[in-house]
Amino acid sequence: RKRDDVANAESLERAFASLYMAYQPIVRWGAREVYAYEALVRTREPSVPHPGALLDLAQRLDRLPELGRRIRRAVAAAANNSLARLFVNLHPIDLLDDDLYDPEAPLSRHARRVVLEVTERAGLEAIDDLGARLSRLRALGFRVAIDDLGEGYAGLTSLARVAPEFVKLDMSLVRGIDSSAAQRQIVLSTVQLCRALGSDVTAEGVETAA
């Protein structure tokens, strides 16, 4: 067990050392223009083959807050050389990190161009003062998105608690929507609800002409 712990720690250090961000465009369809970019964490460490593995490894070693800070610093460095809007994923534990609320933190300096994405899938229910924390982030200039709406089971509760400026529909609702009347009705109703609440909607998984 101790040998495994050492190996995991070494893998994580190598992953941190080779960490970088990939930027996926978010397209505003009507205008046919790139509206923003989503920052996606990547690493060149072979033993950590995908972002989920990186998050799992950091969680096992109690280093998720450090990973979050590294990601935010990397995005801030890119923002120094770009005027683009940026969407940045947060793990729920990031919302408990004082660094996130520091006005002098690197990413805070670009807050008015940054949307912080929180997921509906897990973790938010454990944050009793979620509303107050989100208010602090908004006071810095950040906006907030709910990511993967429809993938989990807390969608309506998340909409009420977070009151997001943006909502991203999970790709499980979007893929194959051209051949599913049920999916079309669910997405239509969700979009109408989000618009009534003042949230812009992004559809994930738009990958085919249909």
GROMACS .gro file of C-alpha atoms in nm:
model
  210
    1ARG     CA    1   0.000   0.000   0.000
    2LYS     CA    2   0.278   0.242   0.088
    3ARG     CA    3   0.449   0.164  -0.243
    4ASP     CA    4   0.123   0.241  -0.426
    5ASP     CA    5   0.091   0.572  -0.242
    6VAL     CA    6   0.443   0.670  -0.343
    7ALA     CA    7   0.378   0.571  -0.706
    8ASN     CA    8   0.053   0.769  -0.712
    9ALA     CA    9   0.222   1.075  -0.564
   10GLU     CA   10   0.499   1.055  -0.823
   11SER     CA   11   0.243   1.020  -1.104
   12LEU     CA   12   0.057   1.324  -0.980
   13GLU     CA   13   0.376   1.530  -0.960
   14ARG     CA   14   0.458   1.438  -1.321
   15ALA     CA   15   0.101   1.520  -1.422
   16PHE     CA   16   0.124   1.859  -1.253
   17ALA     CA   17   0.458   1.928  -1.419
   18SER     CA   18   0.315   1.858  -1.765
   19LEU     CA   19  -0.031   2.010  -1.709
   20TYR     CA   20  -0.167   2.232  -1.984
   21MET     CA   21  -0.502   2.366  -2.102
   22ALA     CA   22  -0.684   2.298  -2.428
   23TYR     CA   23  -0.941   2.554  -2.543
   24GLN     CA   24  -1.266   2.441  -2.706
   25PRO     CA   25  -1.467   2.706  -2.892
   26ILE     CA   26  -1.824   2.784  -2.793
   27VAL     CA   27  -2.008   2.900  -3.105
   28ARG     CA   28  -2.306   3.135  -3.112
   29TRP     CA   29  -2.501   2.966  -3.386
   30GLY     CA   30  -2.715   3.251  -3.519
   31ALA     CA   31  -2.418   3.482  -3.564
   32ARG     CA   32  -2.185   3.202  -3.680
   33GLU     CA   33  -1.914   3.333  -3.448
   34VAL     CA   34  -1.702   3.207  -3.162
   35TYR     CA   35  -1.855   3.349  -2.846
   36ALA     CA   36  -1.606   3.208  -2.593
   37TYR     CA   37  -1.365   2.923  -2.522
   38GLU     CA   38  -1.394   2.651  -2.259
   39ALA     CA   39  -1.067   2.570  -2.082
   40LEU     CA   40  -1.013   2.194  -2.056
   41VAL     CA   41  -0.735   2.053  -1.838
   42ARG     CA   42  -0.489   1.809  -1.997
   43THR     CA   43  -0.161   1.646  -1.897
   44ARG     CA   44   0.112   1.467  -2.089
   45GLU     CA   45   0.167   1.210  -1.810
   46PRO     CA   46   0.091   0.863  -1.962
   47SER     CA   47  -0.024   0.715  -1.631
   48VAL     CA   48  -0.298   0.979  -1.612
   49PRO     CA   49  -0.467   0.925  -1.949
   50HIS     CA   50  -0.766   1.160  -1.920
   51PRO     CA   51  -0.899   1.449  -1.706
   52GLY     CA   52  -1.120   1.218  -1.499
   53ALA     CA   53  -0.815   1.015  -1.399
   54LEU     CA   54  -0.633   1.334  -1.301
   55LEU     CA   55  -0.921   1.447  -1.081
   56ASP     CA   56  -0.954   1.103  -0.922
   57LEU     CA   57  -0.582   1.087  -0.847
   58ALA     CA   58  -0.576   1.436  -0.697
   59GLN     CA   59  -0.878   1.349  -0.485
   60ARG     CA   60  -0.720   1.027  -0.353
   61LEU     CA   61  -0.413   1.225  -0.249
   62ASP     CA   62  -0.615   1.514  -0.098
   63ARG     CA   63  -0.469   1.759  -0.350
   64LEU     CA   64  -0.778   1.876  -0.535
   65PRO     CA   65  -0.744   2.238  -0.414
   66GLU     CA   66  -0.387   2.247  -0.547
   67LEU     CA   67  -0.506   2.113  -0.882
   68GLY     CA   68  -0.777   2.380  -0.895
   69ARG     CA   69  -0.526   2.656  -0.826
   70ARG     CA   70  -0.290   2.524  -1.093
   71ILE     CA   71  -0.573   2.518  -1.347
   72ARG     CA   72  -0.680   2.873  -1.264
   73ARG     CA   73  -0.323   3.001  -1.289
   74ALA     CA   74  -0.282   2.832  -1.627
   75VAL     CA   75  -0.604   2.989  -1.757
   76ALA     CA   76  -0.501   3.329  -1.621
   77ALA     CA   77  -0.169   3.305  -1.803
   78ALA     CA   78  -0.353   3.240  -2.130
   79ALA     CA   79  -0.594   3.525  -2.056
   80ASN     CA   80  -0.299   3.762  -2.033
   81ASN     CA   81  -0.245   3.708  -2.406
   82SER     CA   82  -0.608   3.704  -2.518
   83LEU     CA   83  -0.923   3.911  -2.491
   84ALA     CA   84  -1.153   3.609  -2.538
   85ARG     CA   85  -1.426   3.511  -2.295
   86LEU     CA   86  -1.330   3.198  -2.104
   87PHE     CA   87  -1.534   2.925  -1.935
   88VAL     CA   88  -1.349   2.747  -1.652
   89ASN     CA   89  -1.466   2.432  -1.474
   90LEU     CA   90  -1.473   2.424  -1.094
   91HIS     CA   91  -1.477   2.118  -0.876
   92PRO     CA   92  -1.719   2.173  -0.584
   93ILE     CA   93  -1.424   2.168  -0.343
   94ASP     CA   94  -1.280   2.471  -0.527
   95LEU     CA   95  -1.571   2.671  -0.388
   96LEU     CA   96  -1.423   2.616  -0.039
   97ASP     CA   97  -1.077   2.745  -0.139
   98ASP     CA   98  -1.004   3.100  -0.017
   99ASP     CA   99  -0.775   3.152  -0.318
  100LEU     CA  100  -1.079   3.153  -0.547
  101TYR     CA  101  -1.214   3.464  -0.373
  102ASP     CA  102  -0.885   3.656  -0.356
  103PRO     CA  103  -0.916   3.969  -0.573
  104GLU     CA  104  -0.539   3.954  -0.627
  105ALA     CA  105  -0.542   3.592  -0.751
  106PRO     CA  106  -0.431   3.565  -1.116
  107LEU     CA  107  -0.770   3.462  -1.253
  108SER     CA  108  -0.958   3.725  -1.050
  109ARG     CA  109  -0.781   3.994  -1.253
  110HIS     CA  110  -0.969   3.868  -1.559
  111ALA     CA  111  -1.296   3.798  -1.378
  112ARG     CA  112  -1.517   4.005  -1.608
  113ARG     CA  113  -1.422   3.778  -1.900
  114VAL     CA  114  -1.453   3.452  -1.706
  115VAL     CA  115  -1.750   3.222  -1.650
  116LEU     CA  116  -1.705   2.968  -1.371
  117GLU     CA  117  -1.877   2.636  -1.442
  118VAL     CA  118  -2.019   2.427  -1.159
  119THR     CA  119  -2.167   2.085  -1.220
  120GLU     CA  120  -2.509   1.970  -1.105
  121ARG     CA  121  -2.387   1.614  -1.061
  122ALA     CA  122  -2.239   1.614  -0.712
  123GLY     CA  123  -2.104   1.815  -0.425
  124LEU     CA  124  -2.306   2.138  -0.430
  125GLU     CA  125  -2.557   2.014  -0.174
  126ALA     CA  126  -2.276   1.990   0.082
  127ILE     CA  127  -2.203   2.364   0.060
  128ASP     CA  128  -2.445   2.526   0.303
  129ASP     CA  129  -2.348   2.884   0.217
  130LEU     CA  130  -2.339   2.830  -0.159
  131GLY     CA  131  -2.543   3.143  -0.234
  132ALA     CA  132  -2.312   3.366  -0.030
  133ARG     CA  133  -2.004   3.219  -0.197
  134LEU     CA  134  -2.148   3.271  -0.544
  135SER     CA  135  -2.235   3.629  -0.451
  136ARG     CA  136  -1.872   3.690  -0.355
  137LEU     CA  137  -1.756   3.555  -0.691
  138ARG     CA  138  -2.005   3.769  -0.879
  139ALA     CA  139  -1.891   4.073  -0.682
  140LEU     CA  140  -1.543   4.010  -0.823
  141GLY     CA  141  -1.689   4.014  -1.175
  142PHE     CA  142  -1.721   3.641  -1.244
  143ARG     CA  143  -2.035   3.494  -1.396
  144VAL     CA  144  -2.158   3.144  -1.321
  145ALA     CA  145  -2.271   2.850  -1.534
  146ILE     CA  146  -2.427   2.515  -1.451
  147ASP     CA  147  -2.247   2.245  -1.646
  148ASP     CA  148  -2.396   1.916  -1.770
  149LEU     CA  149  -2.757   2.000  -1.687
  150GLY     CA  150  -2.962   1.685  -1.745
  151GLU     CA  151  -2.682   1.439  -1.669
  152GLY     CA  152  -2.762   1.412  -1.299
  153TYR     CA  153  -3.074   1.429  -1.086
  154ALA     CA  154  -3.052   1.770  -0.918
  155GLY     CA  155  -3.118   1.991  -1.220
  156LEU     CA  156  -3.409   2.203  -1.099
  157THR     CA  157  -3.261   2.232  -0.751
  158SER     CA  158  -2.931   2.348  -0.902
  159LEU     CA  159  -3.107   2.609  -1.115
  160ALA     CA  160  -3.280   2.747  -0.807
  161ARG     CA  161  -2.970   2.749  -0.584
  162VAL     CA  162  -2.718   2.877  -0.838
  163ALA     CA  163  -2.934   3.114  -1.047
  164PRO     CA  164  -2.677   3.080  -1.327
  165GLU     CA  165  -2.612   3.328  -1.603
  166PHE     CA  166  -2.539   3.031  -1.832
  167VAL     CA  167  -2.665   2.674  -1.855
  168LYS     CA  168  -2.490   2.400  -2.051
  169LEU     CA  169  -2.713   2.111  -2.157
  170ASP     CA  170  -2.548   1.773  -2.117
  171MET     CA  171  -2.465   1.597  -2.442
  172SER     CA  172  -2.681   1.301  -2.340
  173LEU     CA  173  -2.981   1.526  -2.411
  174VAL     CA  174  -2.840   1.658  -2.740
  175ARG     CA  175  -2.684   1.363  -2.920
  176GLY     CA  176  -2.944   1.199  -3.144
  177ILE     CA  177  -3.199   1.475  -3.080
  178ASP     CA  178  -3.284   1.482  -3.452
  179SER     CA  179  -3.430   1.132  -3.423
  180SER     CA  180  -3.592   1.157  -3.078
  181ALA     CA  181  -3.914   1.348  -3.026
  182ALA     CA  182  -3.882   1.298  -2.650
  183GLN     CA  183  -3.536   1.460  -2.642
  184ARG     CA  184  -3.660   1.751  -2.852
  185GLN     CA  185  -3.947   1.813  -2.612
  186ILE     CA  186  -3.723   1.790  -2.304
  187VAL     CA  187  -3.468   2.030  -2.454
  188LEU     CA  188  -3.739   2.270  -2.573
  189SER     CA  189  -3.895   2.281  -2.225
  190THR     CA  190  -3.554   2.322  -2.060
  191VAL     CA  191  -3.454   2.606  -2.294
  192GLN     CA  192  -3.784   2.783  -2.229
  193LEU     CA  193  -3.735   2.750  -1.853
  194CYS     CA  194  -3.377   2.877  -1.868
  195ARG     CA  195  -3.477   3.176  -2.079
  196ALA     CA  196  -3.755   3.258  -1.833
  197LEU     CA  197  -3.494   3.253  -1.556
  198GLY     CA  198  -3.258   3.477  -1.755
  199SER     CA  199  -2.999   3.209  -1.835
  200ASP     CA  200  -2.828   3.171  -2.172
  201VAL     CA  201  -2.820   2.810  -2.295
  202THR     CA  202  -2.536   2.617  -2.458
  203ALA     CA  203  -2.585   2.271  -2.611
  204GLU     CA  204  -2.300   2.024  -2.572
  205GLY     CA  205  -2.246   1.737  -2.813
  206VAL     CA  206  -2.341   1.915  -3.138
  207GLU     CA  207  -2.118   1.699  -3.355
  208THR     CA  208  -2.313   1.602  -3.668
  209ALA     CA  209  -2.488   1.794  -3.944
  210ALA     CA  210  -2.825   1.651  -3.836
   0.00000   0.00000   0.00000
